[in-house]
Structure formats: structure tokens, C-alpha cells
Amino acid sequence: MDDYGLGEPMQDAATHVNDAVRNRSSSRKDGFSNGDATRNTSGDSKQDEAAGFSDPTSSAYSRAKRWWMMSTGFPLIAGTFGPLANLFSVCALVQTWRVQISPDGNERDGERVPDPHWVLAPNIVSLVFAVGANMFLLMNFGHRMRYTIAQPLTVAFWYLSFILLLVPLALSKHMLLYPRDTHAFSQSYYYAIISASVYCIISTLLLANLLGALVFKAYPPSFGSLTVPQRTLMLQTTAYVFYLALGALVFSYIEGWSFVDGLYWADYTLLTCGLGTDFPLYRTLSRALLIPYAVIGITMIGLVIGSVRALVLERGATAMVRRRLEKERKKWVEGLDGSADVRAWEKREFEEMRRIQQRADWMKRYMALATSTFAFAVLWLIGALIFWYSERPQNWTYFNALYFAYTTLITVGYGDFYPQSNSGKPFFVFWTLLAVPTMTVLISNMGDTILVTWVKEGVLWLAEKTLMPGNGNGNWNGKTSDDNPRRREEDGLVRPIEKLGEAVEREEEGELTGRARLIRRLAHEVRVVADDVGQEKAYEWDAWSRWMRLLGEADEWLAERDEGFRHKRESSHRENESSHREEEQLSWLAYDGPMFSEEDEAQWLLTRFCEKLEQIMVHT
């Protein structure tokens, strides 16, 4: 071979780097061809590819992207709330649904009244069906069952759980609550209401997902669109719910509480609301156990919140932004002037790409901020309204409820107001599991916008003028912990590229053939670009122009020596020219270009360079 000793290191580097980049990008993107993750679906991935869902230029792929909420968002919501609804079903079983109130007492201290069999039996069967639905959904996420089998079973089981709870709930109000002045419903009754409502909602969401795949055929009938981190979100939620229930069981046993009161305590403890007025810890053992329990639980809820934000909210905002960008791209392509100078036209195209990227970044940040702000406002105002209604026996005003809801949301937890009714505590548990993470996401989104940027710049300006003059012009270069070479080495990038670079440097000096010269240039650029992987770096026009010319030269070299490659290239050119001539010429604004790719620019370039290296290495 005419490779001047580069064959073995070049092949190793190209293989390792390409595999590493593809593995990294597949774990980050929410595309519809998920590689190894879909191989256990017994042909689902092949069907998706045949239907065009894996081709970014196909109409099926674009349609699937537009249906992101139904194809990806709905299953993630169901996977997040399914285990939580199961916990609430357990709470509906551990205590009777009625309590008898003494003349001078209240519903908190009421004596339990046994439930009839027509309440207890459907409650138990409902929990069994709900656990089965969760198992089917989990196996569906993990590709242990076919989507067409697991998804209908999941929907049917959760609907059955909802109906089995709805019937006794509807009858109880008229057949159990008598006389009304001496009887009241317990916390378990209200947990059953919440559980049934969640079952109905998530089963409806999954039914919509099923119809979108099988009836409307808007996306493939599988969960291949879910990345590994997205599928493990359900496992994270299940682990947190189990840990929450375990704490409720242990601490309620030590302190002599009921299980539902223990769950209420564990909830406001792990969410750091810290009311503490109604259920303080008195025993030394429980105080000692609180230390590790709180640390582990707070860490778990932090991981769940981070996953929800990264995998659901941010990707949802990205999907909407990309649809907007596609519209802008189409408008810009239609307005191109074919008579313009080629190089000036390419630079104009590049500048347009940068402008669109900046607008997309702005839209993504402020869309996330607006969404989280709206969710916070709804949860605050509606939550206060429900607390105002449930705590009427405590003479709460709506302002008191607003004050309590706000101090809970920001996790201050003064404890001067806290829910005491049997309806208020179950709603508090469910509401805080929604509201406190929403507040956390809101604060995080505020940090990504210009509001906090102004504050940071103001503090730096004040520091320069007072205590630390000149620090604003320091030597910080903007690098973060992601720039650590050890991290990239763990990803399988640095070591093979360094070996490749060393092989190139040892290459003999002198006149090189066209193939060896092309290999040397590609190897050099691979080594340069690999240092920027993971840094979200935006390259200048001159660098992009050089790299695109290099990729073009590689294509020309391959076309001269590969009749099949040349025929494919010419055929593709003719097809595109007949339909979208201007669009075919685009490199940055194309569907497979760097702007619409799920990878950052360095990953996109590294993937292309490695592909060309692999193609060139097979030629002698």
C-alpha cells in the first residue's frame, strides 16, 4: 500500500474516533435511528429505516420531528408519573377511607372506620394492574418487549386501574359518608383520587402515542427515539419513589406516625421545604437516621430534576426551535440569487448560518424561561387556591395560601402555616413533587438568560471599579471542566488521535503521492479538531472554508477511483438539481449540515474527516 507507514495507526484512529464520536452523539440526540439500542426490538429499527424515519431528508423524518411531543414527550411523562401513582395507590390501601370524628375533635385525630369489601377489593386489584402497567412500560423502554405488544397492554392496564378506583370513589361519597357531621374522609381517600387522576392522564397520553404510531404513522412504532438516558429516567423516578416510601415506613415506625403522615414528612424533608412544625423528630434514632437519609434523598431528587430538565424540557424546546429554523432556512434558500459570486455566496451562507444559530440560541433560552415561568405561576396560583379551599377549617385566607405556597416553593419553610386537613396533606405531597422541581428549573433557566448576565456583568464592573481593579481583563480563557484531557481520554478520543498524530509526524519527508498527501492533511485536521470536541466551539469562516475544500478534495479523489462512488455522487447531483438546485449546493444550511446536526461543530467535522479516512484507506 502507498501509505508510508500510516496504515495501521490511521485505521485504528479512524475506527476508535468514529466509534467514540458516534456513541457520544447517539447518547445526546433524540433522533430516530438509535443503533445498538434498538437491536433488541426484533426488526423495529429495520422497519423504521425502510419507512424513511432514519433519513433526515425524508418527509417521514420531518413528520416524526414535528410529532416530538407525542412520540417522545408523552412516554417520558408517563414513565415519570407512573411509579408515583403506584405509591399513591399504596397510600390509598394502608388506611381506611373513613374516620369518625369525636364531638370535640377534628378529622386529623378521627377514629378509623373499616371499609366494606366493595372498596377494598377494587383497590387491591387496581394496584396490581397498575404495577403490571409499569412493568410493561419499563420493558418497552428497555426493548425487552415489542412496542406493539407492550404499549396496548400498558394502556389497557392503566385504564383498568383508573376505572377500578373510580367506581368506589364515586360511590363512597353517597354510601359511606354518613352522618356527615361526625364522619370525614381520610388521607387515603384523597390519595385514591390523585392516583386515579394520574392513571387516567398517563394512560391517555400513551394511547395518543400509540395512535400516532399505528394509525397516523407519524413516527415509528417503537421507543427507538428515546436515548439511553431518557429511558433510564423512569428507573431514576422509580428509585426515588421507592426511597421516599422506605423513609416514610422507617420514620413512621420509629416516631409512631401513620404511613401517610410519614410520607408527608419524608416529602417535605427531601424537597428541603422543612416545615417541621407538625411532625418534628423526637427520638434520637430517627434524628441519627435523618443525616444519611436526607443526603442520599436530596442527591436523588437533584439527579431526577436534572434529567427532566435536560432530557424533556430542553429537548422539547430544541425540537420546536428546529422546526422554526427549518422554515427560516426554506425562506432563505428560496431567496438566493444564482448569479452571485460563488465564494461571496458561500460566505454569505456561512454568515446566515451564524445569524440563525444566534437567533435559535436566544429562542431556546427564552422559550425555556417562559415555559418554566408559566408553569411556576400556574402551580403557585392554582396550588394556593386549592390550599385555601382545603384549609378552610383553619380559617386560611387566599393571601395566607399564597404566602404558604410561595414560601414552600422557594423552600424557606417557616412552618407558621402548614396543611392540617386530610385533603390538604395528600395534595401537598403531589403538589410539591411538581412545584419544587419546577422552581428549581426556573432558577436554572434564569441563569441562562440576559437577566442574570446583566447581574454578573454588573458585579464584575463594580469589582473592577472598587476592590479588584483590572480583574475584568484577567487571563481566564473560558475553559471549563469539560476541557479536561482525561475526560476526553475516557471517551476514547485522545489516545488514538495522539497515536495517529505521532505516526504522521514520523512520516518521511519528501514528495508524497496524492493519496498520502490527502491522508496526511486529513490526519492533521482530525488531530486539530479533536481537541475541541465537547466545547461547543464555533469556528470562523476561514477555518470552515479550508475544511470544506479538504472534504471536497477527498470526494473528488474517491470519485476518480471509485466508479460506484462517482455514479452515486452524479446521480444524487442530478436528482437534487432537478428539484432543489439551490438547496443541493448548500453545505451549512443542508439537512445534514452542521447547523441541523445533533452534534456540535467539532463532532460534525470529526465524523466527516474519519469517514473520509476510512473510505480512502480501503483504496490501494
Coordinates of C-alpha atoms in Angstrom, one line a residue:
M1 CA 0.0 0.0 0.0
D2 CA 1.0 3.6 -0.7
D3 CA 0.5 4.8 2.9
Y4 CA 4.1 5.5 4.1
G5 CA 3.6 3.5 7.3
L6 CA 0.3 5.2 8.2
G7 CA -2.0 2.3 7.5
E8 CA -2.2 0.7 11.0
P9 CA -2.3 3.8 13.1
M10 CA -4.6 5.5 10.6
Q11 CA -7.1 2.6 10.6
D12 CA -7.0 2.3 14.4
A13 CA -7.5 6.1 14.9
A14 CA -10.3 6.3 12.4
T15 CA -12.1 3.4 13.9
H16 CA -11.8 4.4 17.5
V17 CA -12.5 8.1 17.0
N18 CA -15.5 7.4 14.7
D19 CA -17.0 4.9 17.2
A20 CA -16.4 7.3 20.1
V21 CA -18.0 10.3 18.4
R22 CA -21.0 8.2 17.2
N23 CA -21.5 6.8 20.7
R24 CA -21.3 10.3 22.3
S25 CA -23.7 11.8 19.8
S26 CA -26.2 8.9 20.0
S27 CA -26.5 9.4 23.7
R28 CA -27.2 13.1 23.3
K29 CA -29.6 13.3 20.4
D30 CA -33.2 12.3 20.2
G31 CA -33.1 11.1 16.6
F32 CA -34.9 8.1 15.2
S33 CA -32.0 5.8 14.4
N34 CA -30.6 4.7 17.7
G35 CA -28.1 2.0 16.6
D36 CA -27.5 -0.7 19.2
A37 CA -30.2 0.5 21.5
T38 CA -32.9 -0.7 19.0
R39 CA -31.4 -4.1 18.1
N40 CA -33.5 -5.9 20.6
T41 CA -36.8 -4.8 19.1
S42 CA -36.8 -7.7 16.6
G43 CA -36.7 -5.7 13.4
D44 CA -38.2 -2.4 14.6
S45 CA -35.1 -0.5 13.5
K46 CA -35.1 -2.0 10.1
Q47 CA -38.8 -1.2 9.6
D48 CA -38.1 2.4 10.7
E49 CA -35.3 2.7 8.2
A50 CA -37.4 1.3 5.4
A51 CA -40.2 3.7 6.3
G52 CA -37.7 6.6 6.0
F53 CA -37.7 7.6 9.7
S54 CA -33.9 7.4 9.8
D55 CA -33.3 9.6 6.8
P56 CA -33.0 13.3 7.7
T57 CA -34.0 14.3 4.2
S58 CA -37.2 12.3 4.1
S59 CA -40.7 13.6 4.7
A60 CA -41.2 10.8 7.3
Y61 CA -38.3 12.0 9.3
S62 CA -39.6 15.6 9.2
R63 CA -43.0 14.5 10.2
A64 CA -41.6 12.5 13.1
K65 CA -39.8 15.6 14.3
R66 CA -43.0 17.6 14.3
W67 CA -44.7 15.0 16.4
W68 CA -41.9 15.1 19.0
M69 CA -44.3 15.6 22.0
M70 CA -46.4 12.6 21.2
S71 CA -43.5 10.3 20.2
T72 CA -41.1 11.3 23.0
G73 CA -42.6 13.7 25.5
F74 CA -45.8 11.7 26.3
P75 CA -43.9 8.4 27.1
L76 CA -41.4 10.2 29.3
I77 CA -44.2 11.9 31.2
A78 CA -45.9 8.5 31.7
G79 CA -42.7 6.9 32.8
T80 CA -42.1 9.7 35.3
F81 CA -45.5 9.8 36.9
G82 CA -46.4 6.0 36.7
P83 CA -44.3 5.0 39.7
L84 CA -45.6 8.0 41.7
A85 CA -49.2 7.0 41.0
N86 CA -48.4 3.5 42.3
L87 CA -47.1 5.0 45.5
F88 CA -50.3 6.9 45.9
S89 CA -52.3 3.7 45.3
V90 CA -50.4 2.1 48.2
C91 CA -51.3 5.1 50.3
A92 CA -54.9 4.5 49.4
L93 CA -54.7 1.0 50.8
V94 CA -52.8 1.4 54.0
Q95 CA -55.5 3.3 55.8
T96 CA -59.3 3.2 55.8
W97 CA -61.2 5.7 53.7
R98 CA -63.4 7.0 56.5
V99 CA -62.7 8.4 60.0
Q100 CA -65.2 9.1 62.8
I101 CA -64.8 12.5 64.4
S102 CA -65.5 12.9 68.2
P103 CA -67.6 15.9 69.2
D104 CA -64.6 17.9 70.4
G105 CA -62.1 16.6 67.9
N106 CA -61.1 17.1 64.3
E107 CA -60.6 14.9 61.2
R108 CA -56.9 14.6 61.8
D109 CA -57.5 12.6 65.1
G110 CA -60.6 10.7 63.9
E111 CA -61.1 7.1 64.6
R112 CA -60.8 4.8 61.6
V113 CA -63.9 3.1 60.3
P114 CA -63.4 -0.2 58.5
D115 CA -64.0 -0.2 54.7
P116 CA -66.5 -2.5 53.1
H117 CA -65.3 -5.2 50.7
W118 CA -66.5 -3.4 47.6
V119 CA -64.0 -0.6 48.4
L120 CA -61.1 -2.8 49.4
A121 CA -61.2 -5.4 46.6
P122 CA -61.2 -3.0 43.6
N123 CA -58.4 -1.0 45.4
I124 CA -56.2 -4.0 45.6
V125 CA -56.9 -5.2 42.0
S126 CA -56.3 -1.6 40.8
L127 CA -52.8 -1.6 42.4
V128 CA -52.0 -5.0 40.8
F129 CA -52.9 -3.8 37.3
A130 CA -51.0 -0.5 37.8
V131 CA -47.8 -2.3 38.8
G132 CA -48.2 -4.5 35.8
A133 CA -48.6 -1.5 33.6
N134 CA -45.4 0.0 35.0
M135 CA -43.6 -3.3 34.3
F136 CA -44.8 -3.4 30.7
L137 CA -43.8 0.2 30.1
L138 CA -40.3 -0.4 31.7
M139 CA -39.8 -3.4 29.5
N140 CA -40.9 -1.4 26.5
F141 CA -38.4 1.3 27.3
G142 CA -35.7 -1.3 27.7
H143 CA -36.7 -3.0 24.4
R144 CA -37.5 -6.3 26.2
M145 CA -40.9 -6.4 24.7
R146 CA -42.2 -5.3 21.3
Y147 CA -43.9 -2.0 21.2
T148 CA -47.0 -3.4 19.5
I149 CA -47.5 -5.8 22.4
A150 CA -46.3 -3.8 25.5
Q151 CA -47.9 -0.5 24.6
P152 CA -51.5 -1.7 24.3
L153 CA -51.2 -3.7 27.5
T154 CA -49.8 -0.7 29.3
V155 CA -52.7 1.5 28.2
A156 CA -55.3 -1.1 29.0
F157 CA -53.9 -1.9 32.5
W158 CA -53.7 1.7 33.5
Y159 CA -57.2 2.4 32.2
L160 CA -58.4 -0.6 34.2
S161 CA -56.6 0.8 37.3
F162 CA -58.4 4.1 36.8
I163 CA -61.8 2.5 36.4
L164 CA -61.4 0.2 39.4
L165 CA -60.6 3.2 41.6
L166 CA -63.2 5.5 40.0
V167 CA -66.2 3.2 40.9
P168 CA -65.6 3.0 44.7
L169 CA -64.6 6.7 44.7
A170 CA -67.9 7.7 43.1
L171 CA -70.0 5.5 45.4
S172 CA -68.2 6.3 48.6
K173 CA -69.4 9.9 48.8
H174 CA -73.0 8.8 48.8
M175 CA -72.8 5.4 50.6
L176 CA -70.1 5.8 53.2
L177 CA -70.1 9.4 54.5
Y178 CA -72.9 9.4 57.0
P179 CA -73.7 11.1 59.2
R180 CA -71.7 13.9 57.7
D181 CA -71.3 15.9 60.9
T182 CA -69.4 13.1 62.6
H183 CA -67.6 11.4 59.7
A184 CA -65.0 12.5 57.2
F185 CA -62.8 11.0 54.5
S186 CA -59.2 10.1 55.5
Q187 CA -56.0 10.9 53.6
S188 CA -56.2 7.5 51.9
Y189 CA -59.4 8.5 50.1
Y190 CA -57.8 11.7 48.7
Y191 CA -54.7 9.7 47.7
A192 CA -57.0 7.4 45.7
I193 CA -58.4 10.4 43.9
I194 CA -55.0 11.7 42.9
S195 CA -53.9 8.2 41.9
A196 CA -56.9 7.6 39.7
S197 CA -56.5 11.0 38.1
V198 CA -52.8 10.3 37.3
Y199 CA -53.7 6.8 35.9
C200 CA -56.3 8.4 33.6
I201 CA -53.9 11.1 32.3
I202 CA -50.9 8.9 31.6
S203 CA -52.9 6.2 30.0
T204 CA -54.5 8.8 27.7
L205 CA -51.0 10.1 26.8
L206 CA -49.8 6.6 26.0
L207 CA -53.0 6.0 23.9
A208 CA -52.2 9.1 21.9
N209 CA -48.7 7.9 21.4
L210 CA -50.0 4.5 20.2
L211 CA -52.5 6.1 17.8
G212 CA -49.8 8.4 16.4
A213 CA -47.6 5.4 15.6
L214 CA -50.1 2.8 14.4
V215 CA -52.9 4.9 13.0
F216 CA -51.4 8.2 11.8
K217 CA -48.0 6.6 11.2
A218 CA -46.3 9.9 12.1
Y219 CA -43.4 8.1 13.8
P220 CA -42.1 4.5 14.1
P221 CA -44.0 2.1 16.4
S222 CA -41.2 1.8 18.9
F223 CA -39.3 3.7 21.6
G224 CA -36.2 3.8 19.5
S225 CA -36.4 7.6 19.5
L226 CA -35.6 7.5 23.2
T227 CA -31.9 7.7 24.1
V228 CA -30.5 5.6 26.9
P229 CA -30.6 8.5 29.4
Q230 CA -34.2 9.1 28.5
R231 CA -35.2 5.5 29.1
T232 CA -33.4 5.4 32.4
L233 CA -35.4 8.4 33.6
M234 CA -38.2 6.0 34.6
L235 CA -35.7 4.0 36.6
Q236 CA -34.5 7.1 38.4
T237 CA -38.1 8.1 39.3
T238 CA -38.8 4.6 40.5
A239 CA -35.7 4.6 42.7
Y240 CA -36.7 7.9 44.2
V241 CA -40.3 6.9 44.8
F242 CA -39.1 3.7 46.5
Y243 CA -36.6 5.6 48.6
L244 CA -39.4 8.1 49.6
A245 CA -41.7 5.2 50.6
L246 CA -38.9 3.5 52.5
G247 CA -38.2 6.6 54.5
A248 CA -41.9 7.0 55.3
L249 CA -42.1 3.4 56.5
V250 CA -39.0 3.6 58.7
F251 CA -39.6 7.0 60.3
S252 CA -43.3 6.4 60.8
Y253 CA -42.5 3.2 62.7
I254 CA -39.9 4.9 64.9
E255 CA -42.0 8.0 65.6
G256 CA -45.3 6.3 65.9
W257 CA -46.9 8.0 62.9
S258 CA -49.2 6.6 60.2
F259 CA -47.6 5.7 56.9
V260 CA -49.4 8.6 55.1
D261 CA -48.1 11.0 57.7
G262 CA -44.6 9.6 57.3
L263 CA -44.8 10.1 53.5
Y264 CA -45.9 13.7 54.1
W265 CA -42.9 14.2 56.4
A266 CA -40.4 12.4 54.0
D267 CA -41.7 14.5 51.1
Y268 CA -41.1 17.9 52.7
T269 CA -37.8 16.7 54.1
L270 CA -36.2 15.5 50.9
L271 CA -37.6 18.5 48.9
T272 CA -36.0 20.7 51.6
C273 CA -39.3 22.5 52.4
G274 CA -38.6 21.8 56.1
L275 CA -41.9 22.8 57.7
G276 CA -41.2 20.8 60.8
T277 CA -43.9 22.3 63.0
D278 CA -46.4 19.4 62.7
F279 CA -44.1 16.4 62.6
P280 CA -40.8 17.1 64.4
L281 CA -38.4 14.3 65.2
Y282 CA -38.3 13.4 68.9
R283 CA -36.3 10.2 69.1
T284 CA -32.5 10.0 68.9
L285 CA -32.6 7.1 66.4
S286 CA -34.7 9.0 63.9
R287 CA -32.5 12.1 64.2
A288 CA -29.4 10.0 63.6
L289 CA -31.0 8.3 60.6
L290 CA -32.1 11.6 59.1
I291 CA -28.5 12.6 58.4
P292 CA -27.8 9.9 55.7
Y293 CA -31.4 9.7 54.6
A294 CA -31.6 13.4 53.7
V295 CA -28.2 13.5 52.0
I296 CA -29.0 10.5 49.7
G297 CA -32.6 11.6 49.0
I298 CA -31.7 15.2 48.1
T299 CA -29.0 13.9 45.8
M300 CA -31.5 11.6 44.1
I301 CA -34.1 14.3 43.6
G302 CA -31.4 16.5 42.2
L303 CA -30.5 13.9 39.6
V304 CA -34.1 13.4 38.7
I305 CA -34.7 17.2 38.3
G306 CA -31.5 17.5 36.2
S307 CA -32.6 14.6 34.0
V308 CA -36.1 16.0 33.5
R309 CA -34.7 19.4 32.5
A310 CA -32.1 18.0 30.2
L311 CA -34.0 15.2 28.6
V312 CA -37.5 16.6 28.4
L313 CA -37.7 20.3 28.7
E314 CA -34.5 21.3 26.8
R315 CA -35.0 18.8 24.0
G316 CA -38.6 19.8 23.7
A317 CA -37.6 23.4 23.3
T318 CA -34.9 22.4 20.8
A319 CA -37.4 20.4 18.7
M320 CA -39.7 23.5 18.5
V321 CA -36.8 25.7 17.6
R322 CA -35.6 23.4 14.9
R323 CA -39.0 23.5 13.2
R324 CA -38.8 27.3 13.3
L325 CA -35.3 27.2 11.8
E326 CA -36.4 24.9 9.0
K327 CA -39.0 27.5 8.0
E328 CA -36.4 30.3 8.0
R329 CA -34.0 28.1 6.1
K330 CA -36.6 27.4 3.4
K331 CA -37.4 31.1 3.1
W332 CA -33.7 32.0 2.8
V333 CA -33.0 29.3 0.2
E334 CA -35.9 30.4 -2.0
G335 CA -34.5 34.0 -2.0
L336 CA -31.0 33.0 -3.2
D337 CA -29.5 34.8 -6.2
G338 CA -28.0 32.2 -8.5
S339 CA -25.9 34.8 -10.3
A340 CA -23.8 35.8 -7.2
D341 CA -20.1 35.1 -6.9
V342 CA -19.6 31.6 -5.6
R343 CA -17.1 32.4 -2.8
A344 CA -19.1 35.5 -1.8
W345 CA -22.3 33.4 -1.8
E346 CA -20.7 30.8 0.4
K347 CA -19.5 33.4 2.9
R348 CA -23.0 34.9 2.9
E349 CA -24.4 31.5 3.5
F350 CA -22.0 31.0 6.4
E351 CA -22.9 34.3 8.0
E352 CA -26.6 33.5 7.6
M353 CA -25.9 30.2 9.4
R354 CA -24.3 32.1 12.3
R355 CA -27.2 34.5 12.5
I356 CA -29.7 31.7 12.5
Q357 CA -27.7 29.9 15.2
Q358 CA -27.7 33.0 17.4
R359 CA -31.4 33.5 17.0
A360 CA -32.0 29.8 17.7
D361 CA -29.9 30.0 20.9
W362 CA -31.8 33.1 22.0
M363 CA -35.2 31.5 21.2
K364 CA -34.2 28.3 23.1
R365 CA -33.1 30.1 26.2
Y366 CA -36.1 32.4 26.5
M367 CA -38.6 29.8 25.5
A368 CA -37.3 27.6 28.3
L369 CA -37.6 30.6 30.7
A370 CA -41.1 31.5 29.5
T371 CA -42.3 27.9 29.9
S372 CA -40.9 27.4 33.4
T373 CA -42.2 30.9 34.5
F374 CA -45.7 30.0 33.2
A375 CA -45.5 26.6 34.9
F376 CA -44.4 28.2 38.2
A377 CA -47.2 30.8 38.1
V378 CA -49.8 28.2 37.4
L379 CA -48.6 25.9 40.2
W380 CA -48.3 28.7 42.6
L381 CA -51.8 30.3 42.0
I382 CA -53.7 27.1 41.5
G383 CA -52.0 25.4 44.4
A384 CA -52.8 28.4 46.6
L385 CA -56.4 28.2 45.5
I386 CA -56.7 24.5 46.4
F387 CA -55.0 25.0 49.8
W388 CA -57.3 27.9 50.5
Y389 CA -60.3 25.6 49.9
S390 CA -58.8 22.5 51.8
E391 CA -57.7 24.6 54.9
R392 CA -61.0 26.4 55.4
P393 CA -61.3 24.8 58.9
Q394 CA -58.0 26.6 59.8
N395 CA -59.5 29.9 58.6
W396 CA -56.9 30.4 55.9
T397 CA -57.4 33.4 53.6
Y398 CA -56.3 33.3 49.9
F399 CA -53.4 35.5 50.8
N400 CA -52.4 33.1 53.5
A401 CA -52.5 30.3 51.0
L402 CA -50.4 32.4 48.5
Y403 CA -47.9 33.1 51.2
F404 CA -47.7 29.4 52.3
A405 CA -47.4 28.2 48.6
Y406 CA -44.7 30.8 47.9
T407 CA -42.5 30.0 51.0
T408 CA -42.9 26.3 50.1
L409 CA -41.8 26.8 46.5
I410 CA -38.7 28.7 47.5
T411 CA -38.1 26.0 50.2
V412 CA -37.9 28.5 53.0
G413 CA -40.4 26.6 55.1
Y414 CA -41.1 28.8 58.1
G415 CA -43.7 26.5 59.5
D416 CA -46.2 29.2 60.5
F417 CA -48.7 27.8 58.0
Y418 CA -48.9 24.1 57.1
P419 CA -51.7 21.9 55.9
Q420 CA -53.7 20.1 58.6
S421 CA -56.7 18.7 56.8
N422 CA -56.9 15.2 55.4
S423 CA -57.3 16.6 51.9
G424 CA -54.5 19.2 52.2
K425 CA -51.7 16.8 53.1
P426 CA -52.1 14.4 50.1
F427 CA -52.4 17.4 47.7
F428 CA -49.3 18.9 49.4
V429 CA -47.3 15.8 48.6
F430 CA -48.3 15.7 45.0
W431 CA -48.1 19.4 44.5
T432 CA -44.6 19.8 46.0
L433 CA -43.3 16.9 43.8
L434 CA -44.4 19.1 40.8
A435 CA -43.8 22.6 42.1
V436 CA -40.4 22.5 43.9
P437 CA -38.6 20.9 40.8
T438 CA -40.4 23.5 38.6
M439 CA -39.0 26.3 40.8
T440 CA -35.5 24.7 40.6
V441 CA -35.7 24.6 36.8
L442 CA -37.0 28.2 36.7
I443 CA -34.0 29.4 38.7
S444 CA -31.6 27.4 36.4
N445 CA -33.2 28.9 33.3
M446 CA -32.9 32.4 34.6
G447 CA -29.2 31.8 34.9
D448 CA -29.1 31.1 31.1
T449 CA -30.7 34.4 30.1
I450 CA -29.6 38.0 29.8
L451 CA -31.2 38.9 33.1
V452 CA -28.5 37.1 35.1
T453 CA -25.9 38.1 32.5
W454 CA -26.5 41.8 33.4
V455 CA -26.2 40.9 37.1
K456 CA -22.9 39.1 36.5
E457 CA -21.5 41.9 34.4
G458 CA -22.6 44.5 36.9
V459 CA -20.8 42.7 39.7
L460 CA -17.7 42.4 37.6
W461 CA -17.8 46.1 36.7
L462 CA -18.3 47.0 40.4
A463 CA -15.4 44.8 41.3
E464 CA -13.1 46.4 38.7
K465 CA -14.0 49.9 40.0
T466 CA -13.6 49.1 43.7
L467 CA -11.9 46.1 45.3
M468 CA -10.3 44.2 42.3
P469 CA -9.3 46.8 39.6
G470 CA -8.2 45.1 36.4
N471 CA -9.6 41.7 37.2
G472 CA -12.1 42.1 34.4
N473 CA -9.2 41.7 31.9
G474 CA -7.7 38.6 33.5
N475 CA -6.4 35.6 31.8
W476 CA -9.4 33.3 32.2
N477 CA -9.9 31.7 28.8
G478 CA -13.4 30.5 29.3
K479 CA -12.5 26.8 29.6
T480 CA -14.5 24.6 31.9
S481 CA -14.0 21.3 33.4
D482 CA -15.2 19.7 30.2
D483 CA -11.8 20.7 28.7
N484 CA -10.0 18.2 30.9
P485 CA -7.9 15.9 28.6
R486 CA -8.5 13.0 31.0
R487 CA -12.3 13.2 30.4
R488 CA -11.8 13.1 26.6
E489 CA -9.4 10.2 27.0
E490 CA -12.1 8.3 28.9
D491 CA -14.4 8.9 25.9
G492 CA -11.9 7.1 23.7
L493 CA -10.8 10.2 21.7
V494 CA -7.4 11.5 22.8
R495 CA -5.3 8.3 22.8
P496 CA -6.0 7.0 19.3
I497 CA -5.7 10.6 17.8
E498 CA -2.4 11.1 19.5
K499 CA -1.1 7.8 18.1
L500 CA -2.3 9.0 14.7
G501 CA -0.6 12.3 15.0
E502 CA 2.7 10.7 16.1
A503 CA 2.5 8.4 13.0
V504 CA 2.0 11.4 10.8
E505 CA 4.9 13.3 12.4
R506 CA 7.2 10.2 11.8
E507 CA 6.3 10.2 8.2
E508 CA 9.2 10.5 5.8
E509 CA 9.9 13.9 4.4
G510 CA 9.8 14.4 0.7
E511 CA 7.5 14.2 -2.3
L512 CA 4.2 12.5 -1.4
T513 CA 1.6 10.9 -3.7
G514 CA -1.8 12.5 -3.9
R515 CA -3.3 9.8 -1.7
A516 CA -0.6 10.1 1.0
R517 CA -0.8 13.9 1.0
L518 CA -4.6 13.7 1.4
I519 CA -4.2 11.2 4.2
R520 CA -1.7 13.5 5.9
R521 CA -3.9 16.6 5.7
L522 CA -6.9 14.7 7.0
A523 CA -4.9 13.3 9.9
H524 CA -3.7 16.7 10.8
E525 CA -7.2 18.2 10.8
V526 CA -8.5 15.3 12.8
R527 CA -5.9 16.0 15.5
V528 CA -6.7 19.7 15.5
V529 CA -10.5 19.3 15.7
A530 CA -10.4 16.5 18.3
D531 CA -9.1 19.0 20.9
D532 CA -12.4 21.0 20.6
V533 CA -14.8 18.1 21.0
G534 CA -17.3 18.8 23.8
Q535 CA -16.6 22.5 24.0
E536 CA -19.4 23.8 21.7
K537 CA -16.9 25.8 19.8
A538 CA -18.0 27.9 16.8
Y539 CA -15.3 28.1 14.1
E540 CA -14.5 31.1 11.9
W541 CA -15.2 31.3 8.2
D542 CA -11.6 30.8 7.1
A543 CA -11.3 27.5 9.0
W544 CA -14.6 26.2 7.7
S545 CA -13.7 27.2 4.2
R546 CA -10.4 25.3 4.4
W547 CA -12.1 22.2 5.8
M548 CA -14.9 22.1 3.3
R549 CA -12.4 22.4 0.5
L550 CA -10.5 19.5 2.0
L551 CA -13.6 17.3 2.2
G552 CA -14.4 18.3 -1.4
E553 CA -10.9 17.2 -2.5
A554 CA -11.4 13.9 -0.7
D555 CA -14.7 13.4 -2.5
E556 CA -13.1 14.1 -5.9
W557 CA -10.2 11.7 -5.2
L558 CA -12.7 9.0 -4.3
A559 CA -14.8 9.7 -7.3
E560 CA -11.8 9.3 -9.6
R561 CA -11.0 5.9 -8.3
D562 CA -14.4 4.5 -7.4
E563 CA -16.9 4.1 -10.2
G564 CA -19.7 3.4 -7.8
F565 CA -19.0 6.4 -5.7
R566 CA -18.8 8.6 -8.7
H567 CA -22.1 7.2 -10.1
K568 CA -23.8 7.7 -6.7
R569 CA -22.5 11.3 -6.5
E570 CA -23.6 12.2 -10.0
S571 CA -27.0 10.6 -9.6
S572 CA -27.5 12.4 -6.3
H573 CA -26.5 15.7 -8.0
R574 CA -28.9 15.2 -10.9
E575 CA -31.8 14.4 -8.5
N576 CA -31.2 17.4 -6.4
E577 CA -30.7 19.7 -9.4
S578 CA -34.0 18.7 -10.9
S579 CA -35.9 19.6 -7.7
H580 CA -34.0 21.9 -5.4
R581 CA -30.9 23.1 -7.3
E582 CA -30.0 25.9 -5.0
E583 CA -30.6 23.7 -1.9
E584 CA -28.3 21.0 -3.1
Q585 CA -25.4 23.4 -3.2
L586 CA -25.8 24.3 0.4
S587 CA -23.3 22.9 2.9
W588 CA -24.0 24.6 6.1
L589 CA -27.8 25.0 5.7
A590 CA -28.3 21.5 4.4
Y591 CA -30.3 19.0 6.5
D592 CA -27.1 17.0 7.1
G593 CA -25.0 20.2 7.6
P594 CA -23.6 21.3 10.9
M595 CA -26.4 23.6 11.8
F596 CA -29.2 20.9 11.7
S597 CA -27.0 18.2 13.1
E598 CA -27.4 17.0 16.7
E599 CA -23.6 17.1 17.1
D600 CA -21.6 20.2 17.8
E601 CA -19.4 21.6 15.1
A602 CA -16.2 19.7 16.2
Q603 CA -18.1 16.4 16.3
W604 CA -19.6 17.0 13.0
L605 CA -16.2 17.7 11.4
L606 CA -14.5 14.9 13.2
T607 CA -17.1 12.4 12.0
R608 CA -16.7 13.6 8.4
F609 CA -12.9 13.5 8.5
C610 CA -13.0 10.0 9.9
E611 CA -15.5 8.8 7.3
K612 CA -13.2 10.1 4.5
L613 CA -10.2 8.5 6.1
E614 CA -12.0 5.1 6.2
Q615 CA -13.0 5.4 2.6
I616 CA -9.6 6.4 1.4
M617 CA -7.8 3.7 3.4
V618 CA -9.7 0.9 1.6
H619 CA -8.1 2.1 -1.7
T620 CA -4.6 0.9 -2.6

